[in-house]
Amino acid sequence: MLFDVAVLTDSRQLERKPEDWYSRQVHHEDGLVLDALRDAGLTVCRLAWDDAGFDWRQARSLLFRTTWDYFERFGEFSPWLSRVSRQCRLFNAAELIRWNLDKRYLVELQNKGVAVVPTLYIEKGERRTLAQLADASGWNELILKPAVSGNARHTYRFDAGDGQRLECAFGDLVEREAMLLQPFQRQVLEQGELSLMVVDGRYSHAIRKTPKPGDFRVQDDHGGSVHPHQASAEEIAFAEAAVRAVPFDVLYARVDLVRDGQGRLAVMELEMIEPELFFRFRPEAAGLLAAGLRRRLADSAA
């Protein structure tokens, strides 16, 4: 059977585990997408991206949704991505995925006039110590994280004068991969981090993520909380403009924002590979995603 869309997850998320709230949430969100695609008249299946038994030529398109192990298995994911992009259409496209993988894309956005959180990029193999890099940045509180990452993997918060405690971890990491430093955005502790969903170029809905007491990470995996947010006109315009600055077609994006110390909006990250899009807060948004995907398939077939 030829499927119009294969909705992609990772093998850990394939089976629903009724006793696990996280698994229930994943399947609810993916279910909303699958239903919306079917309602749009598309034939669909759901499978793991690393399914060795599936012939990818049996899918017209692949939709990345909960492939949340790709950055842990990048040595396998990268060649797989190259192969399947020659066999079927990807949403978002492979070129966009590779562009979005490395947070150097923030520089390109900044060069196009999009305000982003200041970032110092540290190349793989850097010989300077973390203390030296922190001192050169001029920032008092900092965040260290990999340039290619997700779910707060190897993300550390530290004071400029306290970098010594992370030197061993930093040395091990920078031997294997590029890293980055950013000034810690203290507003996250009080105001949280905003995520605006932009589907097919238009704002859809928004949420606010807040960390648990005593932590700075907003992901629910680390005890963070998610709350509905009514985005302002300023926030909507900012998020849509950030997505327009991307040099590729974007079916879906999550724009993670903070306000800096002066109250100005700044992009923390643009998530366009497999972002959680929080459809449970606005199920109709899954229909917008399905409509945009269907239109793109129809245009390519015309």
XYZ file of N, CA, C and O in Angstrom, residues 15-126:
448
model
N 4.518 2.125 21.134
C 3.428 1.506 21.867
C 2.911 2.439 22.963
O 3.688 3.044 23.693
N 1.612 2.527 23.063
C 1.009 3.340 24.125
C 1.073 2.585 25.444
O 0.696 1.406 25.513
N 1.561 3.251 26.471
C 1.644 2.664 27.800
C 0.607 3.376 28.680
O 0.851 4.498 29.148
N -0.534 2.755 28.897
C -1.633 3.440 29.596
C -1.262 3.937 30.987
O -1.828 4.932 31.458
N -0.331 3.258 31.641
C 0.031 3.648 33.003
C 1.006 4.825 33.045
O 1.273 5.373 34.125
N 1.529 5.231 31.893
C 2.553 6.279 31.811
C 1.916 7.542 31.241
O 1.505 7.567 30.079
N 1.855 8.631 32.033
C 1.216 9.864 31.576
C 1.912 10.427 30.344
O 1.257 10.990 29.449
N 3.239 10.272 30.279
C 3.993 10.824 29.148
C 3.618 10.087 27.857
O 3.399 10.717 26.815
N 3.536 8.765 27.938
C 3.144 7.988 26.771
C 1.721 8.332 26.345
O 1.435 8.474 25.145
N 0.821 8.476 27.303
C -0.557 8.858 26.969
C -0.596 10.202 26.255
O -1.347 10.393 25.283
N 0.228 11.138 26.716
C 0.262 12.473 26.115
C 0.806 12.418 24.693
O 0.266 13.058 23.774
N 1.875 11.672 24.484
C 2.468 11.530 23.152
C 1.444 10.951 22.182
O 1.265 11.454 21.057
N 0.753 9.895 22.589
C -0.198 9.247 21.692
C -1.427 10.119 21.456
O -2.018 10.083 20.367
N -1.801 10.901 22.451
C -2.912 11.831 22.241
C -2.537 12.870 21.182
O -3.325 13.123 20.246
N -1.347 13.449 21.301
C -0.908 14.474 20.346
C -0.748 13.878 18.939
O -1.222 14.459 17.957
N -0.065 12.728 18.852
C 0.096 12.108 17.539
C -1.260 11.681 16.972
O -1.489 11.750 15.758
N -2.176 11.275 17.860
C -3.502 10.889 17.399
C -4.262 12.053 16.785
O -4.980 11.879 15.785
N -4.115 13.228 17.356
C -4.752 14.407 16.784
C -4.237 14.677 15.370
O -5.009 15.032 14.465
N -2.944 14.489 15.176
C -2.354 14.701 13.852
C -2.835 13.644 12.871
O -3.219 13.954 11.732
N -2.821 12.387 13.281
C -3.269 11.305 12.404
C -4.729 11.512 11.998
O -5.086 11.359 10.816
N -5.580 11.878 12.944
C -6.995 12.106 12.632
C -7.160 13.271 11.663
O -7.986 13.208 10.733
N -6.390 14.333 11.868
C -6.506 15.497 10.990
C -6.059 15.157 9.570
O -6.674 15.612 8.594
N -5.012 14.369 9.440
C -4.545 13.959 8.113
C -5.591 13.100 7.420
O -5.867 13.272 6.217
N -6.207 12.189 8.175
C -7.267 11.354 7.584
C -8.461 12.209 7.184
O -9.062 12.000 6.118
N -8.820 13.167 8.036
C -9.940 14.057 7.710
C -9.661 14.881 6.457
O -10.603 15.310 5.770
N -8.374 15.105 6.176
C -7.996 15.845 4.967
C -7.957 14.943 3.734
O -7.582 15.387 2.650
N -8.337 13.677 3.913
C -8.404 12.759 2.785
C -7.109 12.049 2.467
O -6.962 11.491 1.365
N -6.168 12.035 3.407
C -4.864 11.428 3.181
C -4.786 10.063 3.864
O -5.345 9.866 4.944
N -4.095 9.131 3.226
C -3.847 7.825 3.841
C -2.585 7.931 4.682
O -1.581 8.504 4.258
N -2.639 7.364 5.895
C -1.549 7.590 6.842
C -1.168 6.301 7.564
O -1.947 5.352 7.663
N 0.059 6.306 8.070
C 0.521 5.288 9.002
C 1.439 5.975 10.003
O 1.841 7.127 9.799
N 1.740 5.297 11.078
C 2.651 5.824 12.097
C 3.700 4.763 12.388
O 3.351 3.613 12.660
N 4.957 5.145 12.330
C 6.020 4.187 12.569
C 7.284 4.888 13.033
O 7.410 6.115 12.944
N 8.219 4.106 13.545
C 9.495 4.649 13.991
C 10.378 4.981 12.794
O 10.373 4.256 11.787
N 11.152 6.057 12.918
C 11.998 6.474 11.804
C 13.059 5.428 11.465
O 13.530 5.372 10.315
N 13.416 4.597 12.425
C 14.465 3.607 12.185
C 13.896 2.225 11.883
O 14.590 1.216 12.028
N 12.641 2.152 11.452
C 12.007 0.877 11.128
C 12.695 0.262 9.911
O 12.516 0.715 8.775
N 13.475 -0.779 10.153
C 14.260 -1.396 9.071
C 13.388 -2.217 8.132
O 13.820 -2.555 7.023
N 12.168 -2.542 8.537
C 11.311 -3.371 7.711
C 10.383 -2.606 6.783
O 9.674 -3.222 5.984
N 10.413 -1.278 6.861
C 9.505 -0.481 6.037
C 10.225 0.009 4.793
O 11.344 0.517 4.868
N 9.589 -0.151 3.658
C 10.113 0.364 2.392
C 9.648 1.812 2.257
O 8.467 2.074 2.029
N 10.576 2.761 2.408
C 10.211 4.166 2.452
C 9.630 4.668 1.135
O 8.979 5.716 1.107
N 9.812 3.905 0.078
C 9.196 4.279 -1.196
C 7.681 4.066 -1.163
O 6.974 4.506 -2.073
N 7.185 3.425 -0.091
C 5.751 3.215 0.056
C 5.055 4.388 0.741
O 3.864 4.311 1.054
N 5.795 5.474 0.951
C 5.203 6.690 1.522
C 5.533 7.873 0.618
O 6.694 8.074 0.253
N 4.513 8.632 0.254
C 4.750 9.830 -0.554
C 5.486 10.887 0.261
O 6.271 11.662 -0.285
N 5.208 10.918 1.572
C 5.831 11.941 2.415
C 6.024 11.392 3.820
O 5.327 10.455 4.246
N 6.967 12.001 4.529
C 7.228 11.679 5.926
C 7.026 12.943 6.749
O 7.526 14.009 6.393
N 6.303 12.806 7.855
C 6.047 13.926 8.745
C 6.718 13.644 10.087
O 6.332 12.715 10.802
N 7.731 14.422 10.418
C 8.449 14.247 11.676
C 7.599 14.781 12.830
O 7.223 15.938 12.842
N 7.331 13.896 13.801
C 6.583 14.362 14.948
C 7.317 14.061 16.261
O 7.761 14.956 16.931
N 7.450 12.823 16.650
C 8.032 12.535 17.963
C 9.297 11.688 17.818
O 9.504 10.723 18.547
N 10.156 12.080 16.910
C 11.433 11.387 16.692
C 12.469 11.939 17.664
O 13.493 12.502 17.266
N 12.219 11.732 18.942
C 12.957 12.451 19.969
C 14.259 11.788 20.393
O 14.859 12.198 21.391
N 14.687 10.780 19.631
C 15.990 10.175 19.918
C 17.020 10.476 18.844
O 18.140 9.982 18.905
N 16.660 11.310 17.847
C 17.563 11.500 16.708
C 18.904 12.093 17.108
O 19.951 11.744 16.552
N 18.910 13.030 18.077
C 20.167 13.692 18.443
C 21.048 12.783 19.293
O 22.256 13.012 19.390
N 20.462 11.738 19.894
C 21.260 10.762 20.626
C 21.848 9.716 19.681
O 22.796 9.012 20.044
N 21.285 9.610 18.492
C 21.691 8.594 17.511
C 22.007 9.250 16.173
O 21.676 8.725 15.107
N 22.677 10.387 16.240
C 22.863 11.179 15.029
C 23.705 10.451 13.985
O 23.528 10.666 12.783
N 24.621 9.589 14.431
C 25.422 8.818 13.483
C 24.587 7.907 12.608
O 24.980 7.594 11.478
N 23.428 7.482 13.107
C 22.493 6.684 12.316
C 21.481 7.572 11.605
O 21.101 7.316 10.453
N 21.039 8.617 12.290
C 19.982 9.462 11.748
C 20.430 10.212 10.496
O 19.675 10.305 9.516
N 21.635 10.745 10.511
C 22.083 11.577 9.392
C 22.112 10.822 8.058
O 21.547 11.301 7.068
N 22.742 9.639 7.969
C 22.695 8.924 6.680
C 21.296 8.447 6.317
O 20.934 8.406 5.139
N 20.490 8.090 7.331
C 19.093 7.715 7.059
C 18.352 8.885 6.436
O 17.611 8.708 5.450
N 18.559 10.084 6.966
C 17.895 11.271 6.436
C 18.275 11.491 4.973
O 17.415 11.811 4.139
N 19.547 11.305 4.652
C 19.991 11.464 3.260
C 19.318 10.451 2.343
O 18.902 10.793 1.228
N 19.188 9.220 2.818
C 18.576 8.174 1.985
C 17.098 8.456 1.729
O 16.648 8.435 0.576
N 16.347 8.694 2.792
C 14.897 8.816 2.606
C 14.520 10.094 1.875
O 13.475 10.145 1.216
N 15.363 11.118 1.969
C 15.039 12.365 1.266
C 15.114 12.195 -0.246
O 14.568 13.019 -0.990
N 15.766 11.126 -0.698
C 15.807 10.824 -2.133
C 14.633 9.952 -2.559
O 14.416 9.751 -3.753
N 13.888 9.421 -1.590
C 12.813 8.484 -1.890
C 11.419 9.073 -1.715
O 10.466 8.599 -2.343
N 11.294 10.041 -0.817
C 9.983 10.640 -0.577
C 10.163 12.063 -0.061
O 11.277 12.484 0.239
N 9.063 12.769 0.019
C 9.116 14.155 0.469
C 9.075 14.219 1.983
O 8.347 13.455 2.629
N 9.856 15.124 2.553
C 9.933 15.244 3.998
C 9.325 16.568 4.456
O 9.488 17.595 3.822
N 8.652 16.496 5.595
C 8.105 17.683 6.246
C 8.528 17.689 7.697
O 8.169 16.830 8.462
N 9.370 18.687 8.026
C 9.964 19.659 7.145
C 11.078 19.019 6.299
O 11.553 17.934 6.609
N 11.520 19.740 5.247
C 12.456 19.181 4.290
C 13.817 18.909 4.918
O 14.206 19.523 5.913
N 14.556 17.984 4.307
C 15.871 17.599 4.819
C 16.817 18.795 4.887
O 17.604 18.915 5.835
N 16.732 19.682 3.902
C 17.614 20.850 3.901
C 17.339 21.744 5.108
O 18.261 22.273 5.733
N 16.066 21.907 5.426
C 15.698 22.704 6.593
C 16.118 21.996 7.881
O 16.614 22.633 8.817
N 15.929 20.686 7.920
C 16.319 19.933 9.106
C 17.805 20.108 9.376
O 18.222 20.376 10.511
N 18.626 19.963 8.350
C 20.078 20.097 8.555
C 20.449 21.526 8.954
O 21.348 21.737 9.763
N 19.757 22.494 8.404
C 19.997 23.891 8.773
C 19.627 24.134 10.224
O 20.330 24.817 10.963
N 18.520 23.527 10.661
C 18.007 23.747 12.002
C 18.720 22.903 13.066
O 18.619 23.191 14.257
N 19.444 21.878 12.627
C 20.130 20.995 13.566
C 21.155 21.733 14.411
O 21.272 21.503 15.611
N 21.919 22.593 13.766
C 23.026 23.274 14.434
C 22.589 24.690 14.762
O 22.169 25.444 13.880
N 22.734 25.067 16.024
C 22.210 26.351 16.471
C 22.977 27.550 15.923
O 22.681 28.698 16.285
N 23.905 27.310 15.044
C 24.523 28.419 14.311
C 23.500 29.167 13.465
O 23.755 30.283 13.020
N 22.362 28.541 13.214
C 21.315 29.233 12.456
C 20.904 30.529 13.130
O 20.387 31.447 12.475
N 21.138 30.646 14.442
C 20.800 31.884 15.133
C 21.561 33.071 14.562
O 21.053 34.188 14.520
N 22.797 32.818 14.126
C 23.597 33.890 13.521
C 22.926 34.387 12.246
O 22.826 35.599 11.996
N 22.449 33.453 11.434
C 21.793 33.843 10.183
C 20.525 34.633 10.459
O 20.238 35.626 9.775
N 19.761 34.200 11.453
C 18.567 34.959 11.810
C 18.931 36.365 12.270
O 18.288 37.352 11.884
N 19.960 36.455 13.108
C 20.385 37.758 13.600
C 20.824 38.657 12.451
O 20.516 39.858 12.434
N 21.520 38.087 11.471
C 21.965 38.870 10.315
C 20.793 39.364 9.468
O 20.942 40.315 8.699
N 19.637 38.718 9.623
C 18.441 39.142 8.893
C 17.551 40.049 9.740
O 16.418 40.324 9.367
N 18.078 40.479 10.880
C 17.356 41.434 11.697
C 16.454 40.852 12.751
O 15.676 41.587 13.377
N 16.530 39.537 12.972
C 15.729 38.902 14.013
C 16.505 38.941 15.331
O 17.655 38.511 15.398
N 15.900 39.465 16.367
C 16.564 39.529 17.672
C 16.674 38.123 18.261
O 15.681 37.399 18.340
N 17.878 37.740 18.647
C 18.115 36.426 19.242
C 18.890 36.605 20.544
O 19.521 37.643 20.782
N 18.839 35.589 21.389
C 19.637 35.613 22.607
C 21.119 35.586 22.220
O 21.515 34.779 21.378
N 21.955 36.476 22.780
C 23.381 36.481 22.430
C 23.997 35.099 22.611
O 23.698 34.386 23.582
N 24.856 34.719 21.665
C 25.396 33.360 21.674
C 26.863 33.373 21.259
O 27.238 34.022 20.284
N 27.679 32.656 22.019
C 29.086 32.457 21.695
C 29.269 31.013 21.256
O 29.008 30.087 22.035
N 29.712 30.790 20.023
C 29.879 29.445 19.485
C 31.284 28.934 19.762
O 32.274 29.649 19.574
N 31.353 27.693 20.187
C 32.619 27.075 20.552
C 32.814 25.871 19.644
O 32.058 24.895 19.707
N 33.803 25.928 18.792
C 34.018 24.861 17.828
C 34.538 23.599 18.506
O 35.217 23.648 19.536
N 34.225 22.462 17.921
C 34.762 21.184 18.389
C 36.285 21.254 18.430
O 36.918 21.751 17.507
N 36.873 20.793 19.531
C 38.327 20.812 19.666
C 38.887 22.099 20.237
O 40.116 22.254 20.304
N 38.039 23.016 20.646
C 38.494 24.283 21.246
C 39.484 23.995 22.381
O 39.243 23.141 23.231
